[in-house]
mmCIF file of C-alpha atoms in Angstrom:
data_model
loop_
_atom_site.group_PDB
_atom_site.id
_atom_site.type_symbol
_atom_site.label_atom_id
_atom_site.label_comp_id
_atom_site.label_asym_id
_atom_site.label_seq_id
_atom_site.Cartn_x
_atom_site.Cartn_y
_atom_site.Cartn_z
ATOM 1 C CA MET A 125 137.223 65.980 23.300
ATOM 2 C CA LYS A 126 135.291 67.021 25.946
ATOM 3 C CA LEU A 127 131.996 68.913 24.339
ATOM 4 C CA LYS A 128 130.397 72.048 26.333
ATOM 5 C CA MET A 129 126.701 73.137 26.668
ATOM 6 C CA PRO A 130 126.826 75.745 29.122
ATOM 7 C CA PHE A 131 122.989 76.337 28.193
ATOM 8 C CA LEU A 132 122.075 72.962 29.425
ATOM 9 C CA ARG A 133 122.940 73.845 33.030
ATOM 10 C CA LYS A 134 120.054 76.267 32.775
ATOM 11 C CA ILE A 135 117.486 73.940 32.376
ATOM 12 C CA THR A 136 114.837 74.112 34.712
ATOM 13 C CA PRO A 137 111.228 72.648 35.531
ATOM 14 C CA TRP A 138 109.857 75.838 35.267
ATOM 15 C CA SER A 139 112.007 76.843 31.794
ATOM 16 C CA MET A 140 110.953 73.151 30.655
ATOM 17 C CA LEU A 141 106.669 73.881 31.477
ATOM 18 C CA VAL A 142 107.297 76.935 29.675
ATOM 19 C CA VAL A 143 108.698 75.399 26.666
ATOM 20 C CA ALA A 144 105.821 72.808 26.906
ATOM 21 C CA VAL A 145 102.923 75.273 26.461
ATOM 22 C CA ILE A 146 105.337 76.768 23.630
ATOM 23 C CA LEU A 147 105.204 73.438 21.921
ATOM 24 C CA ALA A 148 101.624 72.916 22.898
ATOM 25 C CA GLY A 149 100.343 76.133 20.975
ATOM 26 C CA LEU A 150 102.869 75.022 17.990
ATOM 27 C CA ALA A 151 100.839 71.572 17.768
ATOM 28 C CA VAL A 152 97.417 73.623 18.399
ATOM 29 C CA ARG A 153 98.210 75.359 15.164
ATOM 30 C CA VAL A 154 99.756 72.665 12.957
ATOM 31 C CA PHE A 155 96.771 70.695 13.514
ATOM 32 C CA ARG A 156 94.500 73.761 12.500
ATOM 33 C CA ALA A 157 97.038 74.708 9.855
ATOM 34 C CA TRP A 158 95.832 70.586 8.876
ATOM 35 C CA THR A 159 92.217 71.206 8.955
ATOM 36 C CA MET A 160 92.131 74.273 6.800
ATOM 37 C CA GLN A 161 94.412 73.271 3.969
ATOM 38 C CA TYR A 162 91.297 73.140 1.763
ATOM 39 C CA ALA A 163 89.854 76.065 2.907
ATOM 40 C CA ARG A 164 88.041 78.420 -0.200
ATOM 41 C CA ASP A 165 88.429 82.007 0.268
ATOM 42 C CA SER A 166 90.097 84.179 -1.747
ATOM 43 C CA ASP A 167 92.827 85.878 0.736
ATOM 44 C CA HIS A 168 93.562 82.298 0.484
ATOM 45 C CA GLY A 169 94.495 81.664 -2.948
ATOM 46 C CA LEU A 170 96.247 85.239 -2.951
ATOM 47 C CA VAL A 171 98.363 84.015 -0.194
ATOM 48 C CA ALA A 172 99.227 80.471 -2.482
ATOM 49 C CA LEU A 173 99.486 82.658 -5.515
ATOM 50 C CA MET A 174 102.456 84.548 -3.989
ATOM 51 C CA ALA A 175 103.808 81.765 -2.115
ATOM 52 C CA GLY A 176 104.186 80.274 -5.432
ATOM 53 C CA HIS A 177 105.760 83.159 -6.935
ATOM 54 C CA MET A 178 108.191 83.651 -4.693
ATOM 55 C CA ALA A 179 108.852 79.688 -4.370
ATOM 56 C CA GLU A 180 109.769 79.898 -8.138
ATOM 57 C CA GLY A 181 111.983 82.509 -7.900
ATOM 58 C CA ARG A 182 109.269 84.735 -10.264
ATOM 59 C CA ASP A 183 108.450 87.336 -7.933
ATOM 60 C CA PHE A 184 109.058 88.651 -4.347
ATOM 61 C CA PRO A 185 105.940 91.477 -3.356
ATOM 62 C CA VAL A 186 106.564 93.812 -0.469
ATOM 63 C CA PHE A 187 103.053 93.918 -0.015
ATOM 64 C CA PHE A 188 100.457 91.643 -0.109
ATOM 65 C CA TYR A 189 99.052 91.521 -3.814
ATOM 66 C CA GLY A 190 96.150 94.166 -4.506
ATOM 67 C CA GLN A 191 96.615 95.539 -0.556
ATOM 68 C CA PRO A 192 99.397 98.207 -0.199
ATOM 69 C CA TYR A 193 98.912 97.993 3.396
ATOM 70 C CA MET A 194 100.018 94.217 4.729
ATOM 71 C CA GLY A 195 103.390 92.808 4.530
ATOM 72 C CA SER A 196 104.511 89.746 2.792
ATOM 73 C CA LEU A 197 106.084 87.634 5.367
ATOM 74 C CA GLU A 198 103.810 85.313 6.056
ATOM 75 C CA PRO A 199 103.592 84.551 2.551
ATOM 76 C CA ALA A 200 107.230 84.585 2.345
ATOM 77 C CA VAL A 201 107.516 81.900 5.225
ATOM 78 C CA SER A 202 105.117 79.561 3.312
ATOM 79 C CA ALA A 203 106.771 79.967 0.006
ATOM 80 C CA ALA A 204 109.818 78.671 1.936
ATOM 81 C CA LEU A 205 107.979 75.734 3.321
ATOM 82 C CA VAL A 206 106.372 75.668 -0.520
ATOM 83 C CA TRP A 207 110.257 75.504 -1.999
ATOM 84 C CA LEU A 208 111.194 73.031 0.801
ATOM 85 C CA PHE A 209 108.167 70.199 0.363
ATOM 86 C CA GLY A 210 105.852 71.315 -2.692
ATOM 87 C CA ALA A 211 102.783 73.616 -3.286
ATOM 88 C CA SER A 212 99.611 72.324 -0.680
ATOM 89 C CA GLY A 213 97.031 73.910 1.121
ATOM 90 C CA PHE A 214 98.650 72.411 4.272
ATOM 91 C CA MET A 215 101.933 74.219 3.422
ATOM 92 C CA VAL A 216 100.152 77.771 2.864
ATOM 93 C CA CYS A 217 98.191 77.385 6.097
ATOM 94 C CA LEU A 218 101.832 75.746 8.064
ATOM 95 C CA GLY A 219 103.668 79.156 7.272
ATOM 96 C CA VAL A 220 101.085 81.243 8.813
ATOM 97 C CA ALA A 221 100.716 79.051 11.849
ATOM 98 C CA LEU A 222 104.623 79.187 11.930
ATOM 99 C CA THR A 223 104.165 82.590 12.184
ATOM 100 C CA GLY A 224 101.270 83.258 14.398
ATOM 101 C CA ALA A 225 103.074 80.714 17.066
ATOM 102 C CA LEU A 226 105.944 83.563 17.349
ATOM 103 C CA VAL A 227 102.846 85.333 19.421
ATOM 104 C CA LEU A 228 103.672 82.953 22.323
ATOM 105 C CA PRO A 229 107.118 83.310 23.259
ATOM 106 C CA LEU A 230 106.923 87.184 23.057
ATOM 107 C CA LEU A 231 103.641 86.913 25.183
ATOM 108 C CA TYR A 232 105.286 85.258 28.558
ATOM 109 C CA VAL A 233 108.677 87.379 28.049
ATOM 110 C CA TYR A 234 106.101 90.303 27.696
ATOM 111 C CA GLY A 235 104.241 89.215 30.847
ATOM 112 C CA ARG A 236 107.674 88.240 32.761
ATOM 113 C CA ASP A 237 109.253 91.544 32.580
ATOM 114 C CA ALA A 238 105.705 93.411 32.715
ATOM 115 C CA ASP A 239 104.785 91.631 36.419
ATOM 116 C CA SER A 240 106.658 87.794 36.835
ATOM 117 C CA ARG A 241 107.103 84.448 35.703
ATOM 118 C CA TRP A 242 103.469 83.614 36.292
ATOM 119 C CA ALA A 243 102.017 86.427 34.350
ATOM 120 C CA GLY A 244 104.475 85.328 31.612
ATOM 121 C CA LEU A 245 103.516 81.732 31.707
ATOM 122 C CA LEU A 246 98.902 82.570 32.248
ATOM 123 C CA ALA A 247 99.379 85.280 29.033
ATOM 124 C CA MET A 248 100.709 81.979 27.175
ATOM 125 C CA VAL A 249 98.072 79.640 28.357
ATOM 126 C CA VAL A 250 95.303 82.226 27.969
ATOM 127 C CA ALA A 251 96.916 82.710 24.081
ATOM 128 C CA LEU A 252 97.576 78.835 23.705
ATOM 129 C CA VAL A 253 94.381 78.269 21.715
ATOM 130 C CA GLY A 254 92.743 82.081 22.694
ATOM 131 C CA SER A 255 89.315 82.778 21.052
ATOM 132 C CA GLU A 256 87.556 80.969 17.951
ATOM 133 C CA THR A 257 88.803 83.868 15.522
ATOM 134 C CA VAL A 258 92.496 84.336 17.218
ATOM 135 C CA LEU A 259 92.898 80.874 16.692
ATOM 136 C CA HIS A 260 91.559 81.339 13.127
ATOM 137 C CA PHE A 261 94.074 83.784 12.172
ATOM 138 C CA SER A 262 96.534 82.631 13.713
ATOM 139 C CA VAL A 263 96.762 79.521 10.973
ATOM 140 C CA ALA A 264 94.123 81.360 8.246
ATOM 141 C CA PRO A 265 96.127 82.634 5.195
ATOM 142 C CA ARG A 266 95.116 86.400 5.027
ATOM 143 C CA GLY A 267 98.416 87.608 4.062
ATOM 144 C CA GLY A 268 99.617 89.540 7.350
ATOM 145 C CA TYR A 269 97.671 89.383 10.420
ATOM 146 C CA MET A 270 99.484 87.334 12.363
ATOM 147 C CA THR A 271 102.596 89.081 11.071
ATOM 148 C CA MET A 272 101.119 92.278 12.633
ATOM 149 C CA MET A 273 100.220 90.508 15.538
ATOM 150 C CA VAL A 274 103.892 89.331 16.328
ATOM 151 C CA CYS A 275 105.434 92.839 15.529
ATOM 152 C CA GLY A 276 102.621 94.385 17.941
ATOM 153 C CA PHE A 277 103.669 92.255 20.560
ATOM 154 C CA GLY A 278 107.333 93.006 20.134
ATOM 155 C CA ALA A 279 107.037 96.615 20.189
ATOM 156 C CA MET A 280 104.901 96.326 22.995
ATOM 157 C CA TRP A 281 107.698 94.470 24.791
ATOM 158 C CA LEU A 282 110.368 96.547 23.913
ATOM 159 C CA ALA A 283 108.500 99.974 24.393
ATOM 160 C CA SER A 284 108.371 98.316 28.252
ATOM 161 C CA ARG A 285 111.726 97.617 28.713
ATOM 162 C CA ILE A 286 112.920 101.015 27.102
ATOM 163 C CA ALA A 287 110.610 102.430 29.888
ATOM 164 C CA THR A 288 111.812 100.293 32.360
ATOM 165 C CA MET A 289 115.633 101.087 31.952
ATOM 166 C CA THR A 290 114.440 104.847 31.507
ATOM 167 C CA ARG A 291 113.053 104.739 34.930
ATOM 168 C CA ALA A 292 115.628 103.144 36.744
ATOM 169 C CA GLY A 293 117.943 105.491 35.510
#
């Protein structure tokens, strides 16, 4: 029996470069999540509490505890990791880091569609680490900043696609 994998025919050096940058960004974020696992901050504690409650099946809050303006996607990703691998500060931070890593491919497609593949790659490389503040918030469990960044970039990319299609007729 012959196994058909048409997606393997589309692997090019360019796509390998894009994947390498995404993996480098993920590695940086996982490392930073490891270094932040013992941080003591009330927001970190709330995210850990929410992740623990979700992993135990006791609660699934729609909003960040005590703040009706932040969602609970990041604690939900952390809860899945806590449920799979056990409760630890690293698992809580890793959930945020995985959510934050979604920014990289979104930046690539946004830059690619706005200008060129090089613009998309450059946007990803700049965001690979970014400023210290952006990197900190991409791994620090604060309850929703990375989710908002991912949703914001996704909305900007979709809006630009709609504008392009509308302009093209």
